[in-house]
Amino acid sequence: MTEFDPQSIPQAWGTYDDAERLRRWAFLRKTPAERLEWMAEEMALLADPARVEILHCARFDIAVLYRALGVMPSPIYWTKIASRLCRTYTDRHGLKDLSRDLLGIDLSKQQQLTDWGAETLTEPQVAYAASDVLHLHQLKDRLDAMLAREGRED
């Protein structure tokens, strides 16, 4: 198992302390059944209207959470939709494109189409899943500034 430094993903999951970051990282290493049990504990957080969930392309995530747990996270900040509203000069709104264009970060999508239903995720899948959410807060900040500039912040 790869040693994990919780400070290496300082904004990946909100403003949690190191223990909470490690707990969430450990989630990715669980079996599917263990993940569902762990997610049951998260229901209150997901349903808390005081928390904004930042997701990129949320359709699948929302459907899974609702089907598995009966929870509809709200409010949601959907970075892909925000990008479409303020980056009308392009048709490239994927997370890889956003991260490269707005943050100068080149994300690898090599693990995107691997077997995510397997009993245990591989180390590359775990690293991919963590990197896929690592920059969402930074993207939100950049997109918010662009939306404000365009007068589309609401």
mmCIF file of C-alpha atoms in Angstrom:
data_model
loop_
_atom_site.group_PDB
_atom_site.id
_atom_site.type_symbol
_atom_site.label_atom_id
_atom_site.label_comp_id
_atom_site.label_asym_id
_atom_site.label_seq_id
_atom_site.Cartn_x
_atom_site.Cartn_y
_atom_site.Cartn_z
ATOM 1 C CA MET A 1 0.000 0.000 0.000
ATOM 2 C CA THR A 2 1.304 3.411 -0.933
ATOM 3 C CA GLU A 3 2.084 5.767 1.936
ATOM 4 C CA PHE A 4 -0.267 8.704 1.799
ATOM 5 C CA ASP A 5 0.382 12.217 3.015
ATOM 6 C CA PRO A 6 -2.964 13.899 3.792
ATOM 7 C CA GLN A 7 -1.438 17.299 3.055
ATOM 8 C CA SER A 8 -0.874 16.210 -0.540
ATOM 9 C CA ILE A 9 -4.582 16.823 -1.177
ATOM 10 C CA PRO A 10 -5.219 19.928 0.919
ATOM 11 C CA GLN A 11 -8.464 20.915 -0.807
ATOM 12 C CA ALA A 12 -9.712 17.634 -2.222
ATOM 13 C CA TRP A 13 -12.544 17.254 0.257
ATOM 14 C CA GLY A 14 -13.393 20.597 1.726
ATOM 15 C CA THR A 15 -11.724 21.926 4.811
ATOM 16 C CA TYR A 16 -11.306 18.659 6.672
ATOM 17 C CA ASP A 17 -8.464 17.926 9.044
ATOM 18 C CA ASP A 18 -5.800 15.306 8.301
ATOM 19 C CA ALA A 19 -7.725 12.521 10.053
ATOM 20 C CA GLU A 20 -10.786 13.144 7.916
ATOM 21 C CA ARG A 21 -8.720 13.280 4.716
ATOM 22 C CA LEU A 22 -7.118 9.948 5.608
ATOM 23 C CA ARG A 23 -10.541 8.492 6.355
ATOM 24 C CA ARG A 24 -11.834 9.561 2.970
ATOM 25 C CA TRP A 25 -8.699 8.307 1.199
ATOM 26 C CA ALA A 26 -9.156 4.948 2.920
ATOM 27 C CA PHE A 27 -12.666 4.805 1.457
ATOM 28 C CA LEU A 28 -11.173 4.330 -1.995
ATOM 29 C CA ARG A 29 -9.371 1.210 -0.792
ATOM 30 C CA LYS A 30 -12.501 -0.527 0.496
ATOM 31 C CA THR A 31 -14.509 -3.263 -1.190
ATOM 32 C CA PRO A 32 -17.804 -2.176 -2.798
ATOM 33 C CA ALA A 33 -19.784 -3.526 0.189
ATOM 34 C CA GLU A 34 -17.533 -1.684 2.636
ATOM 35 C CA ARG A 35 -17.916 1.486 0.585
ATOM 36 C CA LEU A 36 -21.698 1.363 0.846
ATOM 37 C CA GLU A 37 -21.506 0.881 4.609
ATOM 38 C CA TRP A 38 -19.095 3.787 4.906
ATOM 39 C CA MET A 39 -21.288 5.954 2.717
ATOM 40 C CA ALA A 40 -24.226 5.420 5.043
ATOM 41 C CA GLU A 41 -22.253 7.437 7.595
ATOM 42 C CA GLU A 42 -21.896 10.233 5.053
ATOM 43 C CA MET A 43 -25.623 10.659 4.431
ATOM 44 C CA ALA A 44 -26.012 13.470 6.940
ATOM 45 C CA LEU A 45 -23.103 15.377 5.408
ATOM 46 C CA LEU A 46 -24.442 14.982 1.880
ATOM 47 C CA ALA A 47 -27.903 16.169 2.859
ATOM 48 C CA ASP A 48 -26.616 19.175 4.826
ATOM 49 C CA PRO A 49 -27.810 22.318 2.993
ATOM 50 C CA ALA A 50 -24.995 24.323 4.601
ATOM 51 C CA ARG A 51 -22.384 22.297 2.645
ATOM 52 C CA VAL A 52 -21.777 22.749 -1.053
ATOM 53 C CA GLU A 53 -20.709 19.585 -2.842
ATOM 54 C CA ILE A 54 -18.301 20.369 -5.676
ATOM 55 C CA LEU A 55 -18.487 17.846 -8.503
ATOM 56 C CA HIS A 56 -17.397 17.969 -12.114
ATOM 57 C CA CYS A 57 -19.912 15.925 -14.068
ATOM 58 C CA ALA A 58 -22.356 15.086 -11.334
ATOM 59 C CA ARG A 59 -25.112 13.200 -13.138
ATOM 60 C CA PHE A 60 -23.745 9.700 -12.440
ATOM 61 C CA ASP A 61 -22.569 10.545 -8.916
ATOM 62 C CA ILE A 62 -25.946 11.971 -7.945
ATOM 63 C CA ALA A 63 -27.813 8.985 -9.390
ATOM 64 C CA VAL A 64 -25.613 6.508 -7.516
ATOM 65 C CA LEU A 65 -25.929 8.379 -4.224
ATOM 66 C CA TYR A 66 -29.671 8.624 -4.588
ATOM 67 C CA ARG A 67 -30.143 4.986 -5.607
ATOM 68 C CA ALA A 68 -27.734 3.528 -3.048
ATOM 69 C CA LEU A 69 -28.463 5.811 -0.109
ATOM 70 C CA GLY A 70 -31.646 7.692 -0.893
ATOM 71 C CA VAL A 71 -29.738 10.975 -0.493
ATOM 72 C CA MET A 72 -29.869 13.852 -2.938
ATOM 73 C CA PRO A 73 -26.875 16.109 -2.212
ATOM 74 C CA SER A 74 -27.799 19.751 -2.243
ATOM 75 C CA PRO A 75 -26.535 22.298 -3.013
ATOM 76 C CA ILE A 76 -24.167 21.149 -5.760
ATOM 77 C CA TYR A 77 -21.584 23.187 -7.629
ATOM 78 C CA TRP A 78 -21.182 21.507 -11.004
ATOM 79 C CA THR A 79 -17.872 22.632 -12.520
ATOM 80 C CA LYS A 80 -18.754 21.369 -16.001
ATOM 81 C CA ILE A 81 -21.916 23.503 -16.132
ATOM 82 C CA ALA A 82 -20.055 26.505 -14.711
ATOM 83 C CA SER A 83 -17.475 26.068 -17.458
ATOM 84 C CA ARG A 84 -20.166 25.991 -20.137
ATOM 85 C CA LEU A 85 -21.628 29.228 -18.791
ATOM 86 C CA CYS A 86 -18.412 31.219 -18.744
ATOM 87 C CA ARG A 87 -16.166 29.519 -21.309
ATOM 88 C CA THR A 88 -18.406 29.960 -24.316
ATOM 89 C CA TYR A 89 -15.340 30.267 -26.553
ATOM 90 C CA THR A 90 -14.686 26.512 -26.390
ATOM 91 C CA ASP A 91 -16.508 23.204 -26.542
ATOM 92 C CA ARG A 92 -13.953 21.555 -24.250
ATOM 93 C CA HIS A 93 -15.412 21.428 -20.757
ATOM 94 C CA GLY A 94 -14.045 18.104 -19.510
ATOM 95 C CA LEU A 95 -12.111 17.990 -16.262
ATOM 96 C CA LYS A 96 -8.841 17.316 -18.074
ATOM 97 C CA ASP A 97 -9.347 20.362 -20.306
ATOM 98 C CA LEU A 98 -10.459 22.612 -17.439
ATOM 99 C CA SER A 99 -7.513 21.611 -15.270
ATOM 100 C CA ARG A 100 -5.061 22.234 -18.101
ATOM 101 C CA ASP A 101 -6.622 25.509 -19.290
ATOM 102 C CA LEU A 102 -7.371 27.147 -15.936
ATOM 103 C CA LEU A 103 -4.749 25.645 -13.619
ATOM 104 C CA GLY A 104 -1.946 24.497 -15.922
ATOM 105 C CA ILE A 105 -2.315 20.948 -14.588
ATOM 106 C CA ASP A 106 -2.292 17.976 -16.953
ATOM 107 C CA LEU A 107 -4.497 15.201 -15.523
ATOM 108 C CA SER A 108 -4.025 11.631 -16.678
ATOM 109 C CA LYS A 109 -7.278 9.939 -17.687
ATOM 110 C CA GLN A 110 -5.612 6.571 -18.320
ATOM 111 C CA GLN A 111 -7.601 4.807 -15.572
ATOM 112 C CA GLN A 112 -10.959 6.295 -16.537
ATOM 113 C CA LEU A 113 -12.175 3.243 -18.460
ATOM 114 C CA THR A 114 -10.793 0.502 -16.235
ATOM 115 C CA ASP A 115 -12.880 -1.959 -14.190
ATOM 116 C CA TRP A 116 -14.336 0.153 -11.382
ATOM 117 C CA GLY A 117 -16.707 -2.637 -10.336
ATOM 118 C CA ALA A 118 -13.891 -4.956 -9.262
ATOM 119 C CA GLU A 119 -13.852 -6.204 -5.672
ATOM 120 C CA THR A 120 -10.693 -4.177 -4.951
ATOM 121 C CA LEU A 121 -9.443 -1.098 -6.753
ATOM 122 C CA THR A 122 -5.889 -1.090 -8.080
ATOM 123 C CA GLU A 123 -3.325 1.435 -6.833
ATOM 124 C CA PRO A 124 -3.504 3.336 -10.153
ATOM 125 C CA GLN A 125 -7.324 3.511 -9.837
ATOM 126 C CA VAL A 126 -7.074 4.856 -6.293
ATOM 127 C CA ALA A 127 -4.540 7.481 -7.381
ATOM 128 C CA TYR A 128 -6.740 8.419 -10.347
ATOM 129 C CA ALA A 129 -9.850 8.801 -8.172
ATOM 130 C CA ALA A 130 -7.993 11.021 -5.726
ATOM 131 C CA SER A 131 -6.472 13.165 -8.473
ATOM 132 C CA ASP A 132 -9.867 13.506 -10.140
ATOM 133 C CA VAL A 133 -11.182 15.557 -7.196
ATOM 134 C CA LEU A 134 -7.942 17.136 -6.049
ATOM 135 C CA HIS A 135 -8.332 20.421 -7.913
ATOM 136 C CA LEU A 136 -12.101 20.973 -7.780
ATOM 137 C CA HIS A 137 -11.884 23.772 -5.197
ATOM 138 C CA GLN A 138 -9.266 25.632 -7.254
ATOM 139 C CA LEU A 139 -11.386 25.174 -10.380
ATOM 140 C CA LYS A 140 -14.457 26.478 -8.559
ATOM 141 C CA ASP A 141 -12.537 29.599 -7.518
ATOM 142 C CA ARG A 142 -11.336 30.262 -11.077
ATOM 143 C CA LEU A 143 -14.767 29.557 -12.571
ATOM 144 C CA ASP A 144 -16.476 31.793 -9.990
ATOM 145 C CA ALA A 145 -14.182 34.664 -11.010
ATOM 146 C CA MET A 146 -14.978 34.080 -14.680
ATOM 147 C CA LEU A 147 -18.717 33.844 -13.983
ATOM 148 C CA ALA A 148 -18.586 37.112 -12.024
ATOM 149 C CA ARG A 149 -16.673 38.799 -14.851
ATOM 150 C CA GLU A 150 -19.399 37.705 -17.288
ATOM 151 C CA GLY A 151 -22.202 38.717 -14.892
ATOM 152 C CA ARG A 152 -23.394 35.103 -14.651
ATOM 153 C CA GLU A 153 -22.627 34.274 -11.023
ATOM 154 C CA ASP A 154 -26.241 33.417 -10.177
#
